[in-house]
mmCIF file of C-alpha atoms in Angstrom:
data_model
loop_
_atom_site.group_PDB
_atom_site.id
_atom_site.type_symbol
_atom_site.label_atom_id
_atom_site.label_comp_id
_atom_site.label_asym_id
_atom_site.label_seq_id
_atom_site.Cartn_x
_atom_site.Cartn_y
_atom_site.Cartn_z
ATOM 1 C CA MET L 13 137.331 6.238 -104.119
ATOM 2 C CA ARG L 14 135.183 4.912 -101.189
ATOM 3 C CA LEU L 15 132.356 7.787 -101.372
ATOM 4 C CA ALA L 16 132.196 6.342 -105.373
ATOM 5 C CA CYS L 17 132.135 2.917 -103.844
ATOM 6 C CA CYS L 18 128.949 3.723 -101.623
ATOM 7 C CA LEU L 19 127.555 6.034 -104.435
ATOM 8 C CA VAL L 20 127.611 2.763 -106.895
ATOM 9 C CA LEU L 21 126.351 0.342 -104.094
ATOM 10 C CA CYS L 22 123.786 2.240 -103.038
ATOM 11 C CA PHE L 23 122.684 2.487 -107.270
ATOM 12 C CA ALA L 24 122.732 -1.150 -107.413
ATOM 13 C CA PHE L 25 120.727 -2.005 -104.313
ATOM 14 C CA ALA L 26 118.023 0.970 -105.505
ATOM 15 C CA LEU L 27 118.086 -0.874 -108.907
ATOM 16 C CA GLY L 28 118.110 -3.896 -106.945
ATOM 17 C CA GLY L 29 115.056 -2.755 -104.994
ATOM 18 C CA CYS L 30 112.963 -2.326 -108.370
ATOM 19 C CA ALA L 31 113.349 -5.860 -108.784
ATOM 20 C CA THR L 32 112.762 -7.626 -105.115
ATOM 21 C CA PRO L 33 109.256 -8.746 -104.004
ATOM 22 C CA ARG L 34 107.058 -6.110 -102.527
ATOM 23 C CA ILE L 35 107.014 -6.782 -98.681
ATOM 24 C CA VAL L 36 103.415 -7.684 -97.572
ATOM 25 C CA VAL L 37 102.497 -8.045 -93.552
ATOM 26 C CA LEU L 38 99.759 -10.167 -93.197
ATOM 27 C CA SER L 39 97.326 -9.616 -90.798
ATOM 28 C CA ASP L 40 94.906 -12.441 -89.207
ATOM 29 C CA PRO L 41 90.791 -10.973 -89.108
ATOM 30 C CA LEU L 42 89.934 -13.868 -87.311
ATOM 31 C CA ASP L 43 90.116 -14.062 -83.998
ATOM 32 C CA ALA L 44 90.528 -17.450 -81.801
ATOM 33 C CA ARG L 45 87.092 -18.654 -81.683
ATOM 34 C CA GLU L 46 86.385 -17.971 -85.224
ATOM 35 C CA HIS L 47 89.391 -19.759 -86.543
ATOM 36 C CA ASN L 48 87.598 -22.665 -84.207
ATOM 37 C CA ASP L 49 84.213 -22.470 -86.419
ATOM 38 C CA LEU L 50 85.859 -22.489 -89.037
ATOM 39 C CA GLY L 51 88.106 -25.916 -88.197
ATOM 40 C CA ALA L 52 84.634 -26.967 -87.055
ATOM 41 C CA SER L 53 83.147 -26.482 -90.466
ATOM 42 C CA TYR L 54 86.164 -27.741 -92.102
ATOM 43 C CA GLU L 55 86.498 -30.877 -90.055
ATOM 44 C CA ALA L 56 83.207 -31.605 -91.034
ATOM 45 C CA SER L 57 83.882 -30.860 -94.223
ATOM 46 C CA GLY L 58 86.519 -33.635 -93.756
ATOM 47 C CA GLU L 59 88.812 -31.475 -95.238
ATOM 48 C CA LEU L 60 91.112 -32.405 -92.203
ATOM 49 C CA ASP L 61 94.407 -30.799 -93.307
ATOM 50 C CA LEU L 62 92.455 -26.957 -93.466
ATOM 51 C CA ALA L 63 90.994 -28.454 -90.142
ATOM 52 C CA LEU L 64 93.771 -28.691 -88.639
ATOM 53 C CA GLY L 65 95.572 -25.225 -89.486
ATOM 54 C CA ALA L 66 92.707 -23.000 -88.123
ATOM 55 C CA TYR L 67 92.584 -25.349 -84.810
ATOM 56 C CA GLU L 68 95.859 -24.867 -83.941
ATOM 57 C CA THR L 69 95.996 -21.402 -84.828
ATOM 58 C CA ALA L 70 93.102 -20.833 -82.734
ATOM 59 C CA ALA L 71 95.150 -22.721 -80.114
ATOM 60 C CA ALA L 72 97.344 -20.360 -80.443
ATOM 61 C CA ARG L 73 95.749 -17.627 -80.313
ATOM 62 C CA ASP L 74 93.504 -18.172 -77.244
ATOM 63 C CA ARG L 75 96.202 -19.593 -74.728
ATOM 64 C CA SER L 76 93.408 -19.521 -71.886
ATOM 65 C CA TRP L 77 91.305 -21.668 -74.247
ATOM 66 C CA ASP L 78 90.927 -25.644 -74.397
ATOM 67 C CA GLN L 79 87.871 -26.269 -77.092
ATOM 68 C CA PRO L 80 90.354 -26.065 -79.900
ATOM 69 C CA LEU L 81 92.955 -28.175 -78.441
ATOM 70 C CA ILE L 82 90.093 -30.775 -78.376
ATOM 71 C CA ASN L 83 88.867 -30.381 -81.448
ATOM 72 C CA LEU L 84 92.577 -30.481 -82.489
ATOM 73 C CA GLY L 85 92.978 -34.070 -80.830
ATOM 74 C CA ASN L 86 89.461 -35.507 -82.367
ATOM 75 C CA VAL L 87 91.157 -34.471 -86.170
ATOM 76 C CA HIS L 88 93.969 -36.537 -84.983
ATOM 77 C CA ALA L 89 92.101 -39.381 -83.975
ATOM 78 C CA ALA L 90 90.534 -39.262 -87.313
ATOM 79 C CA LEU L 91 93.786 -38.953 -88.916
ATOM 80 C CA GLY L 92 94.664 -42.333 -86.793
ATOM 81 C CA ASP L 93 97.697 -40.309 -85.537
ATOM 82 C CA TRP L 94 96.561 -41.333 -81.529
ATOM 83 C CA LYS L 95 99.856 -39.996 -80.470
ATOM 84 C CA GLU L 96 98.924 -36.285 -81.455
ATOM 85 C CA ALA L 97 95.480 -37.074 -80.299
ATOM 86 C CA ALA L 98 96.571 -37.566 -76.763
ATOM 87 C CA ALA L 99 98.754 -35.095 -77.060
ATOM 88 C CA SER L 100 96.710 -32.446 -77.536
ATOM 89 C CA TYR L 101 94.679 -33.643 -74.774
ATOM 90 C CA ARG L 102 96.753 -33.712 -72.676
ATOM 91 C CA GLN L 103 97.625 -30.128 -73.534
ATOM 92 C CA ALA L 104 93.889 -28.939 -72.723
ATOM 93 C CA LEU L 105 93.904 -30.467 -70.139
ATOM 94 C CA LYS L 106 96.575 -28.033 -68.160
ATOM 95 C CA ARG L 107 94.078 -25.007 -70.191
ATOM 96 C CA ASN L 108 91.405 -26.652 -68.018
ATOM 97 C CA PRO L 109 92.624 -29.419 -65.195
ATOM 98 C CA GLU L 110 88.177 -30.207 -65.220
ATOM 99 C CA ASN L 111 87.292 -30.441 -68.208
ATOM 100 C CA PRO L 112 85.997 -33.808 -68.868
ATOM 101 C CA GLU L 113 85.254 -34.698 -72.186
ATOM 102 C CA ALA L 114 89.093 -34.131 -72.369
ATOM 103 C CA MET L 115 89.895 -36.650 -70.155
ATOM 104 C CA ASN L 116 87.337 -39.561 -71.446
ATOM 105 C CA ASN L 117 88.782 -38.298 -75.103
ATOM 106 C CA LEU L 118 92.346 -39.192 -73.488
ATOM 107 C CA ALA L 119 91.621 -42.557 -71.835
ATOM 108 C CA PHE L 120 90.029 -43.361 -75.786
ATOM 109 C CA ALA L 121 93.323 -42.247 -77.072
ATOM 110 C CA GLN L 122 95.261 -43.815 -74.391
ATOM 111 C CA THR L 123 93.564 -47.154 -74.274
ATOM 112 C CA ASN L 124 94.478 -47.317 -78.105
ATOM 113 C CA LEU L 125 97.896 -47.081 -77.704
ATOM 114 C CA GLY L 126 98.321 -49.897 -75.396
ATOM 115 C CA GLN L 127 98.313 -46.815 -71.823
ATOM 116 C CA GLU L 128 95.256 -48.749 -70.065
ATOM 117 C CA ARG L 129 96.883 -48.118 -66.587
ATOM 118 C CA ASP L 130 96.423 -44.011 -67.264
ATOM 119 C CA ALA L 131 93.600 -44.232 -69.370
ATOM 120 C CA LEU L 132 91.839 -45.974 -66.259
ATOM 121 C CA LYS L 133 91.950 -43.312 -63.863
ATOM 122 C CA TRP L 134 91.313 -40.170 -66.439
ATOM 123 C CA SER L 135 88.398 -42.347 -67.300
ATOM 124 C CA ALA L 136 86.759 -42.932 -63.690
ATOM 125 C CA GLN L 137 87.756 -39.152 -63.662
ATOM 126 C CA ALA L 138 85.293 -38.079 -66.061
ATOM 127 C CA LEU L 139 82.911 -39.904 -64.727
ATOM 128 C CA LYS L 140 83.338 -38.718 -61.672
ATOM 129 C CA ILE L 141 82.674 -35.525 -62.888
ATOM 130 C CA GLU L 142 79.195 -36.095 -64.782
ATOM 131 C CA PRO L 143 78.291 -39.799 -63.650
ATOM 132 C CA GLY L 144 75.442 -39.875 -66.123
ATOM 133 C CA ASN L 145 76.883 -39.486 -69.405
ATOM 134 C CA VAL L 146 76.845 -42.458 -71.613
ATOM 135 C CA LEU L 147 80.026 -41.639 -73.293
ATOM 136 C CA PHE L 148 82.061 -41.416 -70.552
ATOM 137 C CA LYS L 149 80.109 -44.377 -69.324
ATOM 138 C CA SER L 150 81.743 -46.308 -72.782
ATOM 139 C CA THR L 151 84.642 -44.924 -72.567
ATOM 140 C CA ARG L 152 84.701 -46.387 -69.151
ATOM 141 C CA ALA L 153 83.708 -49.905 -69.970
ATOM 142 C CA LEU L 154 86.143 -49.758 -73.224
ATOM 143 C CA VAL L 155 89.311 -49.566 -71.059
ATOM 144 C CA LEU L 156 87.769 -52.326 -68.500
ATOM 145 C CA SER L 157 87.509 -54.566 -70.720
ATOM 146 C CA ARG L 158 91.008 -54.162 -71.948
ATOM 147 C CA THR L 159 91.787 -54.381 -68.282
ATOM 148 C CA GLY L 160 90.309 -57.906 -67.748
ATOM 149 C CA GLU L 161 87.209 -56.352 -66.033
ATOM 150 C CA LYS L 162 84.485 -57.674 -67.344
ATOM 151 C CA ALA L 163 81.580 -57.973 -65.365
ATOM 152 C CA GLU L 164 82.431 -54.238 -64.622
ATOM 153 C CA ALA L 165 82.320 -53.247 -68.267
ATOM 154 C CA LEU L 166 79.119 -55.269 -68.985
ATOM 155 C CA ARG L 167 77.511 -53.571 -65.539
ATOM 156 C CA LEU L 168 78.341 -49.700 -66.838
ATOM 157 C CA LEU L 169 77.169 -50.569 -70.960
ATOM 158 C CA ASP L 170 74.102 -51.667 -69.891
ATOM 159 C CA GLU L 171 73.692 -48.718 -68.167
ATOM 160 C CA ALA L 172 74.766 -46.717 -70.785
ATOM 161 C CA VAL L 173 72.306 -48.814 -73.474
ATOM 162 C CA ARG L 174 68.951 -48.263 -70.752
ATOM 163 C CA ASP L 175 69.594 -44.134 -70.790
ATOM 164 C CA LEU L 176 70.259 -44.037 -74.501
ATOM 165 C CA PRO L 177 66.949 -43.592 -76.254
ATOM 166 C CA GLY L 178 66.285 -45.732 -78.954
ATOM 167 C CA GLU L 179 67.435 -43.949 -82.490
ATOM 168 C CA ASP L 180 70.510 -42.923 -80.927
ATOM 169 C CA PRO L 181 73.638 -43.339 -83.201
ATOM 170 C CA LEU L 182 75.776 -44.721 -80.435
ATOM 171 C CA ARG L 183 73.084 -46.871 -79.459
ATOM 172 C CA GLU L 184 74.614 -49.753 -81.880
ATOM 173 C CA GLU L 185 77.844 -48.669 -81.176
ATOM 174 C CA ILE L 186 77.721 -48.983 -77.500
ATOM 175 C CA ILE L 187 75.604 -52.765 -77.963
ATOM 176 C CA ALA L 188 78.264 -54.136 -80.565
ATOM 177 C CA LEU L 189 81.003 -53.049 -78.421
ATOM 178 C CA ARG L 190 78.979 -55.443 -75.561
ATOM 179 C CA HIS L 191 78.258 -58.173 -78.030
ATOM 180 C CA ARG L 192 82.221 -57.855 -78.338
ATOM 181 C CA ILE L 193 83.388 -57.741 -74.427
ATOM 182 C CA ALA L 194 80.686 -60.687 -73.652
ATOM 183 C CA GLY L 195 82.250 -62.716 -75.881
ATOM 184 C CA PHE L 196 79.015 -63.386 -78.359
ATOM 185 C CA ALA L 197 79.435 -62.097 -81.882
ATOM 186 C CA PRO L 198 81.992 -59.247 -83.933
ATOM 187 C CA MET K 30 78.683 -85.264 -102.203
ATOM 188 C CA ASN K 31 82.435 -84.869 -102.688
ATOM 189 C CA ARG K 32 82.574 -81.253 -102.605
ATOM 190 C CA GLN K 33 80.312 -80.969 -99.694
ATOM 191 C CA LYS K 34 82.305 -82.880 -97.739
ATOM 192 C CA TRP K 35 85.736 -80.869 -98.909
ATOM 193 C CA PHE K 36 83.819 -77.601 -97.702
ATOM 194 C CA PHE K 37 83.144 -79.358 -93.877
ATOM 195 C CA ASN K 38 86.208 -80.172 -93.786
ATOM 196 C CA THR K 39 88.472 -80.087 -90.173
ATOM 197 C CA ARG K 40 91.869 -79.228 -91.366
ATOM 198 C CA VAL K 41 90.043 -76.152 -93.368
ATOM 199 C CA CYS K 42 87.512 -75.557 -90.849
ATOM 200 C CA TRP K 43 89.600 -74.749 -87.978
ATOM 201 C CA PRO K 44 91.988 -72.266 -89.412
ATOM 202 C CA ILE K 45 89.003 -70.071 -90.956
ATOM 203 C CA LEU K 46 87.837 -70.160 -87.298
ATOM 204 C CA VAL K 47 91.490 -69.082 -85.661
ATOM 205 C CA ALA K 48 91.523 -66.549 -88.413
ATOM 206 C CA TYR K 49 87.890 -65.439 -87.717
ATOM 207 C CA LEU K 50 88.665 -65.314 -83.773
ATOM 208 C CA PHE K 51 91.323 -63.004 -84.092
ATOM 209 C CA ILE K 52 89.365 -60.391 -86.605
ATOM 210 C CA ALA K 53 86.676 -60.050 -84.386
ATOM 211 C CA PHE K 54 88.661 -58.739 -81.903
ATOM 212 C CA ILE K 55 89.259 -55.955 -83.889
ATOM 213 C CA PRO K 56 87.313 -53.139 -82.869
ATOM 214 C CA SER K 57 84.560 -52.005 -85.069
ATOM 215 C CA ASN K 58 84.858 -48.197 -85.048
ATOM 216 C CA ALA K 59 88.428 -46.880 -83.726
ATOM 217 C CA ASP K 60 86.460 -43.190 -82.263
ATOM 218 C CA ALA K 61 82.710 -43.756 -81.445
ATOM 219 C CA PHE K 62 82.959 -42.925 -77.424
ATOM 220 C CA LEU K 63 85.281 -39.536 -78.560
ATOM 221 C CA ALA K 64 83.541 -36.657 -77.739
ATOM 222 C CA GLN K 65 82.846 -34.275 -80.495
ATOM 223 C CA SER K 66 84.237 -30.978 -82.008
ATOM 224 C CA ARG K 67 82.387 -28.183 -80.650
ATOM 225 C CA LEU K 68 81.888 -24.825 -81.888
ATOM 226 C CA SER K 69 82.981 -22.342 -79.949
ATOM 227 C CA SER K 70 79.203 -21.525 -78.947
ATOM 228 C CA GLY K 71 79.112 -24.759 -77.397
ATOM 229 C CA GLU K 72 77.741 -26.714 -79.656
ATOM 230 C CA ILE K 73 78.449 -30.031 -81.483
ATOM 231 C CA VAL K 74 79.450 -29.355 -85.236
ATOM 232 C CA SER K 75 76.776 -32.333 -86.026
ATOM 233 C CA GLU K 76 73.791 -30.324 -84.005
ATOM 234 C CA ARG K 77 74.581 -27.108 -86.715
ATOM 235 C CA SER K 78 75.370 -29.220 -89.536
ATOM 236 C CA ALA K 79 72.508 -27.505 -91.417
ATOM 237 C CA ASP K 80 74.446 -23.942 -90.345
ATOM 238 C CA ILE K 81 78.111 -25.346 -91.409
ATOM 239 C CA ALA K 82 77.939 -24.508 -94.527
ATOM 240 C CA SER K 83 76.925 -20.535 -94.005
ATOM 241 C CA ILE K 84 79.552 -20.498 -91.397
ATOM 242 C CA GLN K 85 82.363 -21.170 -93.444
ATOM 243 C CA SER K 86 81.404 -19.245 -96.030
ATOM 244 C CA ALA K 87 81.325 -16.047 -93.973
ATOM 245 C CA LEU K 88 84.273 -16.577 -92.432
ATOM 246 C CA GLU K 89 85.982 -17.529 -95.547
ATOM 247 C CA ASN K 90 84.603 -14.225 -97.178
ATOM 248 C CA LYS K 91 86.768 -12.391 -94.151
ATOM 249 C CA VAL K 92 89.531 -13.818 -94.674
ATOM 250 C CA VAL K 93 89.849 -13.713 -98.203
ATOM 251 C CA THR K 94 88.606 -9.679 -97.898
ATOM 252 C CA GLN K 95 91.304 -9.245 -95.830
ATOM 253 C CA ARG K 96 94.083 -11.183 -97.772
ATOM 254 C CA LEU K 97 93.042 -8.549 -100.395
ATOM 255 C CA ALA K 98 93.463 -5.553 -98.834
ATOM 256 C CA ASP K 99 96.715 -5.945 -97.273
ATOM 257 C CA TYR K 100 97.332 -6.603 -101.207
ATOM 258 C CA GLY K 101 96.732 -3.315 -101.453
ATOM 259 C CA LEU K 102 92.917 -3.345 -102.952
ATOM 260 C CA THR K 103 90.518 -0.393 -102.434
ATOM 261 C CA PRO K 104 87.799 -1.451 -100.504
ATOM 262 C CA GLU K 105 85.524 -1.191 -104.320
ATOM 263 C CA GLU K 106 88.211 -3.561 -105.545
ATOM 264 C CA VAL K 107 87.369 -6.063 -103.239
ATOM 265 C CA ASP K 108 83.975 -6.251 -103.447
ATOM 266 C CA ALA K 109 84.239 -6.505 -106.523
ATOM 267 C CA LYS K 110 86.639 -9.324 -106.224
ATOM 268 C CA LEU K 111 85.039 -10.659 -104.123
ATOM 269 C CA GLY K 112 81.365 -10.464 -106.590
ATOM 270 C CA SER K 113 83.283 -12.620 -109.234
ATOM 271 C CA LEU K 114 83.943 -15.123 -107.371
ATOM 272 C CA SER K 115 82.224 -18.164 -106.831
ATOM 273 C CA ASP K 116 82.318 -20.140 -103.466
ATOM 274 C CA GLU K 117 84.557 -22.867 -104.740
ATOM 275 C CA GLN K 118 87.087 -20.364 -105.665
ATOM 276 C CA LEU K 119 86.432 -18.303 -101.752
ATOM 277 C CA HIS K 120 87.063 -21.900 -100.444
ATOM 278 C CA GLN K 121 90.463 -22.264 -102.702
ATOM 279 C CA LEU K 122 91.233 -18.560 -101.529
ATOM 280 C CA ALA K 123 90.608 -18.546 -98.575
ATOM 281 C CA GLY K 124 92.532 -22.606 -97.896
ATOM 282 C CA LEU K 125 95.762 -20.935 -99.612
ATOM 283 C CA SER K 126 95.518 -17.096 -97.990
ATOM 284 C CA GLY K 127 98.240 -18.755 -95.068
ATOM 285 C CA ASP K 128 100.389 -20.473 -96.458
ATOM 286 C CA VAL K 129 101.381 -17.022 -98.321
ATOM 287 C CA GLY K 130 104.083 -15.033 -97.049
ATOM 288 C CA GLY K 131 106.503 -17.806 -97.591
ATOM 289 C CA GLY K 132 106.181 -18.627 -93.763
ATOM 290 C CA ILE K 133 108.946 -19.311 -91.706
ATOM 291 C CA LEU K 134 111.270 -19.810 -94.955
ATOM 292 C CA GLY K 135 110.130 -15.904 -95.858
ATOM 293 C CA ALA K 136 111.435 -14.221 -92.582
ATOM 294 C CA VAL K 137 114.592 -16.706 -91.738
ATOM 295 C CA ILE K 138 115.686 -15.250 -95.485
ATOM 296 C CA ALA K 139 114.188 -11.981 -94.614
ATOM 297 C CA VAL K 140 116.768 -12.147 -91.737
ATOM 298 C CA LEU K 141 119.474 -13.189 -93.929
ATOM 299 C CA LEU K 142 118.999 -10.588 -95.865
ATOM 300 C CA VAL K 143 118.979 -7.502 -93.538
ATOM 301 C CA ILE K 144 122.095 -9.675 -91.638
ATOM 302 C CA LEU K 145 123.574 -9.842 -95.059
ATOM 303 C CA LEU K 146 123.304 -5.487 -95.173
ATOM 304 C CA VAL K 147 124.817 -4.825 -92.217
ATOM 305 C CA VAL K 148 127.822 -6.625 -92.520
ATOM 306 C CA LEU K 149 128.481 -5.463 -96.063
ATOM 307 C CA ILE K 150 127.499 -1.860 -95.163
ATOM 308 C CA LEU K 151 130.065 -1.923 -91.809
ATOM 309 C CA HIS K 152 132.476 -3.841 -94.094
ATOM 310 C CA ILE K 153 132.743 -0.937 -97.095
ATOM 311 C CA SER K 154 132.211 1.826 -94.133
ATOM 312 C CA ASP K 155 135.560 0.389 -93.028
ATOM 313 C CA LYS K 156 134.207 -0.567 -89.659
ATOM 314 C CA ARG K 157 133.738 -3.096 -87.311
ATOM 315 C CA ILE K 158 131.583 -4.548 -84.368
ATOM 316 C CA VAL K 159 133.603 -6.001 -81.554
ATOM 317 C CA ILE K 160 132.516 -7.803 -77.948
ATOM 318 C CA SER K 161 134.532 -7.451 -75.630
#
């Protein structure tokens, strides 16, 4: 009786097996760097959801590489999710504690989250590593202006404008920030 | 004349000025001072904007080729299929290829099925697992 039951069940499973979907093992043809580049191309074309996926995969495939996490943070920032952006930059800094771009971007995200004290620390560290970087000077000035240190902020922005070529699009942003801090104009 | 007086009335001007003051504090560009994303070569994306479409196309081609092979197509069939796809279709397929296979839900269902089969077989063969 038991043998008959077993046979019937085996037969049922065999029949059922014909109807069940085939199991397909998917393999990933891209390495971490290629996933990162694919993410960058999606980000450039404005497909931010696809970019998020590609950067997450790149970051997971090479756990020692920090760049996909900075890029991931930038996409979160573009989506207005500053909390996730800050988390990504922090993860990038865990992988490479000396990356000034991750420090600068973390400071910027923290400024948007109202965490000016932490932002001051990170922006100072970024500028210490690359004292001539115009972007880092601008972020530092923004953070300083939020903590009431207007004079120092304006000095840094004047330096940044002096260092930038006339046609650089960042120049206008810096001038606009300078005006806002000085309290002249919109 | 009356109309001009209304326009310069301080009861109208002050609320507008106060509202403008608050609007002026809103930053103009939220992410202007972020360091931009970089490619694996270390270049900023905007520096390679001319090549970015070809990079995307080449990588998506690689992804779709692998997916088609995973589903059992021969190299000749893969070539034929890829040749018939437009850039837009290739892009759509590459974008969807990450979602196929059911993801976490598929894995959970597979594990549950295996457990169910093991329990059923043990039950039928009148055997039990005892953890002591």
